[in-house]
């Protein structure tokens, strides 16, 4: 089973869902089976504001699961700090969250670097006064390296990001 968030199309052709109040809700949460068939869909409004007044830091928030998590948390009322090694990707995620009515900030950094990791936490506290939720979504695979990369070099970097980066 997988979780997907994203815009939906209402019967009137507009993006988003209509909640009980008639207000447009920008997200749908979909649970999918491994073959991609939809298991269940819930308007984000069914979960709305569950994270109101919470602050979340999402590493790896510029793409993939991290980006989807950041968008979902924002749709549920959290203030989200999106962190990614690729600042452009993090900024794009934040722009989308803001366009959908959420609150978000950007901090670029490398989770495997201690001072960078501390700076990410400090940015959340400086921007929003606290940190309630940490999503360690940053991760890499050996495919991120070119064909000339040495196996030990690849191993070391994967361990730095995927293991040390969560510490």
XYZ file of N, CA, C and O in Angstrom:
668
model
N 0.844 -1.179 0.000
C 0.000 0.000 0.000
C 0.885 1.236 0.000
O 1.890 1.275 0.684
N 0.512 2.239 -0.759
C 1.264 3.488 -0.780
C 0.314 4.655 -0.540
O -0.892 4.541 -0.724
N 0.889 5.784 -0.137
C 0.128 6.992 0.136
C 0.505 8.021 -0.907
O 1.668 8.217 -1.200
N -0.504 8.664 -1.492
C -0.254 9.694 -2.491
C -1.121 10.889 -2.161
O -2.283 10.751 -1.804
N -0.536 12.075 -2.283
C -1.330 13.288 -2.164
C -1.186 14.058 -3.454
O -0.198 13.942 -4.160
N -2.153 14.837 -3.758
C -2.059 15.666 -4.942
C -3.379 16.332 -5.228
O -4.379 16.054 -4.578
N -3.356 17.237 -6.207
C -4.605 17.912 -6.535
C -5.595 16.933 -7.150
O -5.205 15.953 -7.760
N -6.825 17.189 -6.947
C -7.863 16.372 -7.567
C -8.717 17.271 -8.438
O -8.632 18.487 -8.356
N -9.522 16.682 -9.263
C -10.407 17.463 -10.126
C -11.842 17.246 -9.658
O -12.322 16.129 -9.569
N -12.513 18.338 -9.330
C -13.897 18.270 -8.884
C -14.812 18.087 -10.087
O -14.427 18.335 -11.222
N -16.064 17.701 -9.845
C -17.017 17.540 -10.947
C -17.226 18.814 -11.754
O -17.526 18.754 -12.932
N -17.034 19.979 -11.132
C -17.225 21.228 -11.864
C -15.984 21.633 -12.661
O -15.924 22.697 -13.244
N -14.951 20.745 -12.678
C -13.760 20.992 -13.474
C -12.673 21.772 -12.768
O -11.578 21.914 -13.268
N -12.979 22.304 -11.593
C -11.987 23.057 -10.837
C -11.071 22.093 -10.087
O -11.442 20.972 -9.782
N -9.872 22.573 -9.761
C -8.936 21.767 -8.992
C -9.328 21.814 -7.526
O -9.787 22.835 -7.028
N -9.185 20.715 -6.815
C -9.493 20.659 -5.392
C -10.799 19.938 -5.138
O -11.489 19.517 -6.049
N -11.136 19.783 -3.877
C -12.371 19.128 -3.471
C -13.239 20.124 -2.736
O -12.756 21.095 -2.180
N -14.519 19.867 -2.693
C -15.409 20.701 -1.910
C -15.656 20.021 -0.576
O -16.061 18.866 -0.531
N -15.359 20.734 0.501
C -15.606 20.203 1.835
C -17.038 20.458 2.250
O -17.842 21.007 1.497
N -17.361 20.059 3.476
C -18.730 20.219 3.983
C -19.167 21.668 3.989
O -20.333 21.974 3.824
N -18.224 22.588 4.167
C -18.567 24.006 4.215
C -18.667 24.621 2.830
O -18.988 25.781 2.689
N -18.380 23.831 1.783
C -18.380 24.354 0.428
C -17.050 24.955 0.039
O -16.848 25.361 -1.087
N -16.101 25.018 0.992
C -14.781 25.555 0.721
C -13.968 24.523 -0.060
O -14.005 23.340 0.240
N -13.231 24.984 -1.043
C -12.407 24.081 -1.839
C -11.245 23.563 -1.006
O -10.552 24.318 -0.339
N -11.054 22.250 -1.014
C -9.932 21.619 -0.330
C -8.932 21.189 -1.397
O -9.307 20.509 -2.349
N -7.653 21.561 -1.272
C -6.731 21.382 -2.388
C -6.164 19.991 -2.573
O -5.532 19.734 -3.569
N -6.341 19.075 -1.661
C -5.674 17.785 -1.767
C -6.629 16.624 -1.596
O -7.654 16.730 -0.945
N -6.220 15.508 -2.169
C -6.876 14.243 -1.908
C -5.785 13.297 -1.426
O -4.658 13.347 -1.885
N -6.092 12.480 -0.464
C -5.157 11.477 0.034
C -5.603 10.148 -0.542
O -6.746 9.742 -0.369
N -4.721 9.493 -1.285
C -5.045 8.218 -1.914
C -4.179 7.115 -1.353
O -2.971 7.268 -1.236
N -4.792 6.016 -1.001
C -4.070 4.811 -0.616
C -4.163 3.862 -1.788
O -5.256 3.541 -2.245
N -3.009 3.444 -2.310
C -2.987 2.600 -3.503
C -2.393 1.242 -3.205
O -1.523 1.104 -2.356
N -2.866 0.256 -3.936
C -2.281 -1.080 -3.879
C -0.988 -1.082 -4.675
O -0.701 -0.156 -5.431
N -0.189 -2.141 -4.525
C 1.091 -2.228 -5.219
C 0.940 -2.175 -6.740
O 1.837 -1.720 -7.428
N -0.177 -2.620 -7.277
C -0.364 -2.596 -8.727
C -0.835 -1.231 -9.230
O -1.070 -1.041 -10.410
N -0.975 -0.260 -8.321
C -1.367 1.084 -8.690
C -2.854 1.350 -8.616
O -3.292 2.479 -8.744
N -3.652 0.306 -8.415
C -5.094 0.533 -8.307
C -5.397 1.245 -6.990
O -4.729 1.039 -5.983
N -6.389 2.102 -7.029
C -6.738 2.896 -5.857
C -7.477 2.034 -4.849
O -8.470 1.386 -5.162
N -6.955 2.016 -3.646
C -7.559 1.267 -2.547
C -8.628 2.119 -1.861
O -9.707 1.643 -1.546
N -8.286 3.380 -1.622
C -9.235 4.296 -0.989
C -8.766 5.717 -1.224
O -7.571 5.963 -1.345
N -9.705 6.651 -1.311
C -9.369 8.061 -1.420
C -10.172 8.830 -0.385
O -11.345 8.543 -0.163
N -9.509 9.784 0.233
C -10.147 10.611 1.250
C -9.825 12.059 0.948
O -8.671 12.392 0.718
N -10.810 12.935 0.962
C -10.489 14.358 0.843
C -9.602 14.746 2.013
O -9.787 14.261 3.125
N -8.631 15.596 1.751
C -7.742 16.025 2.823
C -8.548 16.651 3.956
O -8.132 16.627 5.102
N -9.716 17.192 3.642
C -10.550 17.804 4.668
C -10.979 16.825 5.746
O -11.280 17.215 6.859
N -11.021 15.526 5.415
C -11.357 14.538 6.423
C -10.299 14.476 7.508
O -10.538 14.001 8.609
N -9.088 14.918 7.163
C -7.980 14.929 8.107
C -7.602 16.353 8.489
O -6.659 16.564 9.227
N -8.303 17.337 7.927
C -7.903 18.734 8.001
C -7.650 19.203 9.431
O -8.365 18.851 10.359
N -6.616 19.975 9.533
C -6.222 20.670 10.756
C -5.795 19.739 11.893
O -5.666 20.172 13.024
N -5.565 18.497 11.596
C -5.061 17.584 12.607
C -3.689 18.031 13.111
O -3.313 17.739 14.230
N -2.965 18.762 12.268
C -1.626 19.220 12.632
C -1.553 20.726 12.833
O -0.465 21.300 12.827
N -2.703 21.354 13.037
C -2.724 22.795 13.261
C -1.860 23.135 14.468
O -1.862 22.417 15.474
N -1.106 24.225 14.359
C -0.199 24.720 15.395
C 1.014 23.816 15.614
O 1.702 23.947 16.613
N 1.271 22.903 14.686
C 2.471 22.064 14.749
C 3.458 22.569 13.708
O 3.081 23.128 12.681
N 4.741 22.362 13.986
C 5.804 22.723 13.056
C 6.539 21.453 12.677
O 6.969 20.691 13.546
N 6.676 21.232 11.367
C 7.330 20.031 10.861
C 8.539 20.407 10.012
O 8.467 21.320 9.188
N 9.634 19.694 10.223
C 10.811 19.790 9.374
C 10.865 18.513 8.550
O 10.857 17.415 9.117
N 10.892 18.651 7.218
C 10.915 17.499 6.327
C 12.217 17.539 5.536
O 12.401 18.412 4.682
N 13.134 16.605 5.833
C 14.355 16.506 5.036
C 14.042 15.721 3.771
O 13.141 14.886 3.746
N 14.753 16.024 2.711
C 14.439 15.393 1.431
C 13.106 15.866 0.905
O 12.450 15.189 0.117
N 12.683 17.052 1.327
C 11.355 17.561 0.997
C 11.210 18.133 -0.393
O 10.130 18.582 -0.759
N 12.264 18.107 -1.181
C 12.183 18.651 -2.522
C 11.613 17.702 -3.553
O 11.248 18.115 -4.645
N 11.502 16.417 -3.193
C 10.991 15.449 -4.165
C 10.466 14.205 -3.465
O 10.690 14.013 -2.267
N 9.786 13.385 -4.224
C 9.356 12.067 -3.765
C 8.505 12.070 -2.511
O 7.618 12.914 -2.329
N 8.783 11.104 -1.644
C 8.017 10.931 -0.403
C 8.127 12.164 0.480
O 7.152 12.577 1.109
N 9.300 12.777 0.540
C 9.471 13.975 1.352
C 8.586 15.114 0.895
O 7.936 15.780 1.697
N 8.526 15.331 -0.400
C 7.684 16.407 -0.938
C 6.210 16.117 -0.683
O 5.447 16.997 -0.294
N 5.798 14.874 -0.895
C 4.407 14.505 -0.640
C 4.070 14.651 0.844
O 2.982 15.115 1.195
N 4.997 14.289 1.713
C 4.771 14.428 3.156
C 4.634 15.894 3.539
O 3.740 16.266 4.307
N 5.515 16.734 3.008
C 5.451 18.164 3.310
C 4.111 18.750 2.864
O 3.476 19.511 3.603
N 3.663 18.382 1.670
C 2.384 18.890 1.154
C 1.220 18.402 2.008
O 0.304 19.167 2.335
N 1.247 17.134 2.392
C 0.175 16.584 3.218
C 0.143 17.248 4.593
O -0.920 17.640 5.075
N 1.297 17.397 5.216
C 1.350 18.038 6.533
C 0.810 19.458 6.460
O 0.062 19.889 7.333
N 1.200 20.204 5.407
C 0.705 21.573 5.253
C -0.803 21.589 5.057
O -1.495 22.443 5.611
N -1.330 20.622 4.297
C -2.775 20.581 4.070
C -3.532 20.251 5.346
O -4.715 20.541 5.458
N -2.837 19.672 6.314
C -3.448 19.347 7.602
C -3.175 20.423 8.648
O -3.450 20.236 9.834
N -2.605 21.553 8.217
C -2.455 22.694 9.100
C -1.072 22.934 9.666
O -0.857 23.927 10.360
N -0.114 22.077 9.395
C 1.240 22.274 9.928
C 1.964 23.383 9.182
O 1.730 23.612 7.998
N 2.847 24.050 9.904
C 3.820 24.941 9.284
C 5.009 24.041 8.961
O 5.512 23.347 9.837
N 5.440 24.058 7.707
C 6.428 23.086 7.240
C 7.723 23.780 6.830
O 7.692 24.776 6.104
N 8.834 23.234 7.301
C 10.151 23.660 6.834
C 10.647 22.556 5.913
O 10.814 21.413 6.342
N 10.824 22.900 4.648
C 11.249 21.931 3.639
C 12.754 22.052 3.465
O 13.269 23.119 3.143
N 13.441 20.943 3.676
C 14.888 20.915 3.517
C 15.260 19.920 2.430
O 14.667 18.855 2.310
N 16.260 20.294 1.655
C 16.762 19.407 0.620
C 18.167 19.867 0.261
O 18.495 21.051 0.402
N 18.977 18.941 -0.189
C 20.313 19.280 -0.658
C 20.216 20.187 -1.883
O 21.038 21.072 -2.090
N 19.168 19.982 -2.675
C 18.924 20.781 -3.868
C 17.958 21.905 -3.520
O 16.756 21.707 -3.436
N 18.506 23.092 -3.299
C 17.695 24.220 -2.854
C 16.571 24.557 -3.831
O 15.458 24.894 -3.409
N 16.827 24.440 -5.117
C 15.794 24.741 -6.116
C 14.585 23.828 -5.948
O 13.436 24.287 -5.991
N 14.829 22.544 -5.714
C 13.729 21.593 -5.521
C 12.947 21.932 -4.253
O 11.713 21.875 -4.236
N 13.657 22.296 -3.190
C 12.986 22.675 -1.940
C 12.137 23.924 -2.141
O 11.002 24.003 -1.662
N 12.669 24.893 -2.876
C 11.912 26.131 -3.134
C 10.649 25.850 -3.948
O 9.599 26.423 -3.690
N 10.760 24.965 -4.921
C 9.577 24.614 -5.720
C 8.506 23.955 -4.855
O 7.312 24.241 -5.012
N 8.919 23.085 -3.943
C 7.961 22.436 -3.038
C 7.276 23.477 -2.158
O 6.055 23.437 -1.958
N 8.051 24.419 -1.631
C 7.488 25.474 -0.774
C 6.546 26.362 -1.570
O 5.466 26.728 -1.075
N 6.916 26.711 -2.783
C 6.031 27.537 -3.615
C 4.693 26.844 -3.841
O 3.636 27.487 -3.794
N 4.712 25.528 -4.074
C 3.472 24.782 -4.280
C 2.633 24.752 -3.007
O 1.420 24.931 -3.043
N 3.283 24.533 -1.863
C 2.562 24.528 -0.585
C 1.899 25.886 -0.356
O 0.725 25.959 0.018
N 2.637 26.945 -0.581
C 2.084 28.294 -0.391
C 0.946 28.562 -1.369
O -0.073 29.153 -1.002
N 1.103 28.129 -2.622
C 0.046 28.313 -3.627
C -1.227 27.591 -3.218
O -2.332 28.031 -3.554
N -1.080 26.491 -2.484
C -2.233 25.725 -2.015
C -2.755 26.228 -0.669
O -3.622 25.605 -0.073
N -2.198 27.349 -0.176
C -2.696 27.967 1.043
C -1.972 27.562 2.318
O -2.376 27.963 3.404
N -0.900 26.809 2.207
C -0.150 26.380 3.382
C 0.964 27.337 3.748
O 1.270 28.275 3.006
N 1.562 27.097 4.904
C 2.696 27.883 5.368
C 3.937 27.017 5.288
O 3.957 25.901 5.791
N 5.003 27.566 4.669
C 6.227 26.784 4.517
C 7.427 27.693 4.354
O 7.306 28.831 3.905
N 8.582 27.157 4.736
C 9.858 27.851 4.600
C 10.873 26.865 4.033
O 10.681 25.654 4.098
N 11.963 27.395 3.497
C 13.012 26.595 2.870
C 14.290 26.678 3.692
O 14.645 27.744 4.188
N 14.981 25.564 3.805
C 16.358 25.560 4.293
C 17.099 24.464 3.529
O 16.705 23.305 3.553
N 18.125 24.866 2.791
C 18.928 23.893 2.039
C 19.997 23.332 2.963
O 20.476 24.023 3.872
N 20.352 22.081 2.740
C 21.412 21.510 3.541
C 21.600 20.034 3.298
O 20.787 19.383 2.650
N 22.703 19.531 3.843
C 23.097 18.135 3.711
C 22.893 17.451 5.058
O 23.558 17.795 6.038
N 21.983 16.481 5.117
C 21.671 15.816 6.387
C 22.847 15.063 6.963
O 22.877 14.787 8.166
N 23.831 14.731 6.136
C 24.985 13.984 6.644
C 26.031 14.888 7.284
O 26.999 14.405 7.863
N 25.823 16.187 7.207
C 26.743 17.163 7.784
C 26.136 17.717 9.079
O 25.080 18.355 9.046
N 26.775 17.451 10.200
C 26.247 17.853 11.507
C 25.861 19.315 11.604
O 24.745 19.640 12.033
N 26.755 20.248 11.239
C 26.375 21.669 11.300
C 25.183 22.007 10.403
O 24.334 22.815 10.781
N 25.103 21.389 9.224
C 23.941 21.620 8.361
C 22.665 21.115 9.022
O 21.620 21.776 8.989
N 22.733 19.932 9.606
C 21.553 19.363 10.280
C 21.103 20.280 11.417
O 19.902 20.532 11.583
N 22.046 20.796 12.190
C 21.696 21.713 13.281
C 21.089 22.994 12.730
O 20.133 23.526 13.293
N 21.609 23.467 11.601
C 21.072 24.676 10.981
C 19.635 24.472 10.525
O 18.799 25.376 10.610
N 19.305 23.266 10.050
C 17.940 22.958 9.632
C 16.977 23.072 10.820
O 15.910 23.675 10.716
N 17.371 22.481 11.938
C 16.540 22.544 13.146
C 16.418 23.989 13.622
O 15.321 24.461 13.956
N 17.540 24.701 13.632
C 17.528 26.101 14.065
C 16.631 26.951 13.175
O 15.929 27.843 13.663
N 16.632 26.665 11.870
C 15.776 27.428 10.953
C 14.306 27.238 11.303
O 13.531 28.200 11.295
N 13.908 26.020 11.621
C 12.515 25.764 12.006
C 12.156 26.526 13.268
O 11.110 27.179 13.345
N 13.030 26.472 14.255
C 12.770 27.155 15.531
C 12.799 28.671 15.335
O 11.942 29.385 15.880
N 13.756 29.164 14.541
C 13.824 30.609 14.292
C 12.598 31.104 13.533
O 12.060 32.159 13.850
N 12.145 30.345 12.521
C 11.006 30.779 11.712
C 9.673 30.647 12.438
O 8.793 31.492 12.292
N 9.491 29.568 13.204
C 8.181 29.264 13.766
C 8.149 29.095 15.281
O 7.105 28.782 15.836
N 9.289 29.245 15.946
C 9.305 29.239 17.405
C 9.416 27.881 18.072
O 9.550 27.794 19.278
N 9.350 26.808 17.300
C 9.428 25.465 17.881
C 9.580 24.446 16.767
O 9.535 24.784 15.585
N 9.754 23.191 17.152
C 9.777 22.082 16.207
C 9.068 20.909 16.868
O 9.480 20.450 17.934
N 7.983 20.440 16.248
C 7.189 19.340 16.806
C 7.417 18.015 16.083
O 7.316 16.954 16.683
N 7.667 18.080 14.782
C 7.696 16.877 13.945
C 8.947 16.906 13.082
O 9.250 17.924 12.454
N 9.646 15.775 13.023
C 10.786 15.631 12.125
C 10.538 14.439 11.223
O 10.299 13.334 11.707
N 10.573 14.689 9.912
C 10.434 13.620 8.930
C 11.797 13.456 8.259
O 12.241 14.333 7.521
N 12.475 12.352 8.549
C 13.781 12.061 7.948
C 13.564 11.335 6.628
O 13.653 10.117 6.555
N 13.305 12.102 5.585
C 12.985 11.505 4.293
C 14.137 11.593 3.298
O 14.068 10.995 2.235
N 15.188 12.312 3.632
C 16.324 12.414 2.720
C 16.968 11.042 2.574
O 17.162 10.330 3.557
N 17.274 10.685 1.355
C 17.925 9.410 1.113
C 18.433 9.330 -0.313
O 17.942 10.028 -1.194
N 19.430 8.491 -0.513
C 19.985 8.299 -1.848
C 20.196 6.813 -2.107
O 20.175 6.003 -1.175
N 20.397 6.490 -3.372
C 20.740 5.123 -3.761
C 22.027 5.169 -4.571
O 22.488 6.251 -4.968
N 22.571 4.031 -4.848
C 23.800 3.966 -5.638
C 23.585 4.489 -7.053
O 24.540 4.864 -7.732
N 22.340 4.552 -7.499
C 22.051 5.067 -8.843
C 22.358 6.554 -8.962
O 22.451 7.081 -10.064
N 22.529 7.246 -7.829
C 22.833 8.672 -7.849
C 24.260 8.945 -8.323
O 24.609 10.089 -8.588
N 25.055 7.904 -8.437
C 26.461 8.046 -8.815
C 26.663 7.607 -10.251
O 25.959 6.743 -10.762
N 27.651 8.188 -10.896
C 27.968 7.814 -12.270
C 28.660 6.464 -12.339
O 29.047 5.893 -11.310
N 28.854 5.978 -13.532
C 29.461 4.655 -13.714
C 30.921 4.596 -13.278
O 31.452 3.514 -13.050
N 31.567 5.748 -13.136
C 32.975 5.765 -12.742
C 33.171 5.798 -11.233
O 34.305 5.766 -10.757
N 32.099 5.887 -10.471
C 32.211 5.945 -9.009
C 32.731 4.615 -8.473
O 32.347 3.542 -8.941
N 33.606 4.718 -7.505
C 34.159 3.522 -6.880
C 33.163 2.958 -5.868
O 32.483 3.726 -5.175
N 33.076 1.638 -5.757
C 32.109 1.029 -4.832
C 32.235 1.545 -3.390
O 31.229 1.787 -2.737
N 33.448 1.736 -2.912
C 33.614 2.215 -1.535
C 33.118 3.652 -1.390
O 32.486 4.004 -0.397
N 33.380 4.471 -2.399
C 32.907 5.860 -2.402
C 31.373 5.896 -2.364
O 30.768 6.678 -1.625
N 30.753 5.055 -3.162
C 29.293 4.971 -3.203
C 28.767 4.516 -1.849
O 27.857 5.122 -1.281
N 29.335 3.446 -1.317
C 28.922 2.908 -0.017
C 29.011 3.978 1.064
O 28.075 4.174 1.841
N 30.153 4.684 1.124
C 30.352 5.700 2.156
C 29.295 6.795 2.078
O 28.730 7.206 3.097
N 29.001 7.270 0.881
C 28.022 8.362 0.741
C 26.609 7.889 1.068
O 25.850 8.619 1.729
N 26.242 6.704 0.635
C 24.916 6.168 0.954
C 24.762 6.030 2.472
O 23.724 6.405 3.035
N 25.784 5.524 3.151
C 25.736 5.391 4.612
C 25.673 6.766 5.278
O 24.917 6.978 6.232
N 26.453 7.731 4.780
C 26.434 9.085 5.356
C 25.038 9.694 5.311
O 24.570 10.285 6.278
N 24.378 9.564 4.177
C 23.062 10.200 4.013
C 21.967 9.365 4.669
O 21.185 9.869 5.473
N 21.899 8.099 4.335
C 20.763 7.261 4.752
C 20.824 6.821 6.207
O 19.770 6.618 6.822
N 22.008 6.680 6.752
C 22.139 6.216 8.145
C 22.530 7.370 9.065
O 21.788 7.734 9.974
N 23.665 7.979 8.792
C 24.129 9.099 9.634
C 23.152 10.276 9.571
O 22.943 10.961 10.563
N 22.558 10.485 8.403
C 21.648 11.613 8.218
C 20.409 11.558 9.092
O 19.775 12.577 9.341
N 20.046 10.381 9.586
C 18.896 10.277 10.490
C 19.302 10.401 11.952
O 18.455 10.481 12.826
N 20.601 10.385 12.210
C 21.117 10.468 13.574
C 21.138 11.916 14.007
O 20.733 12.384 14.948
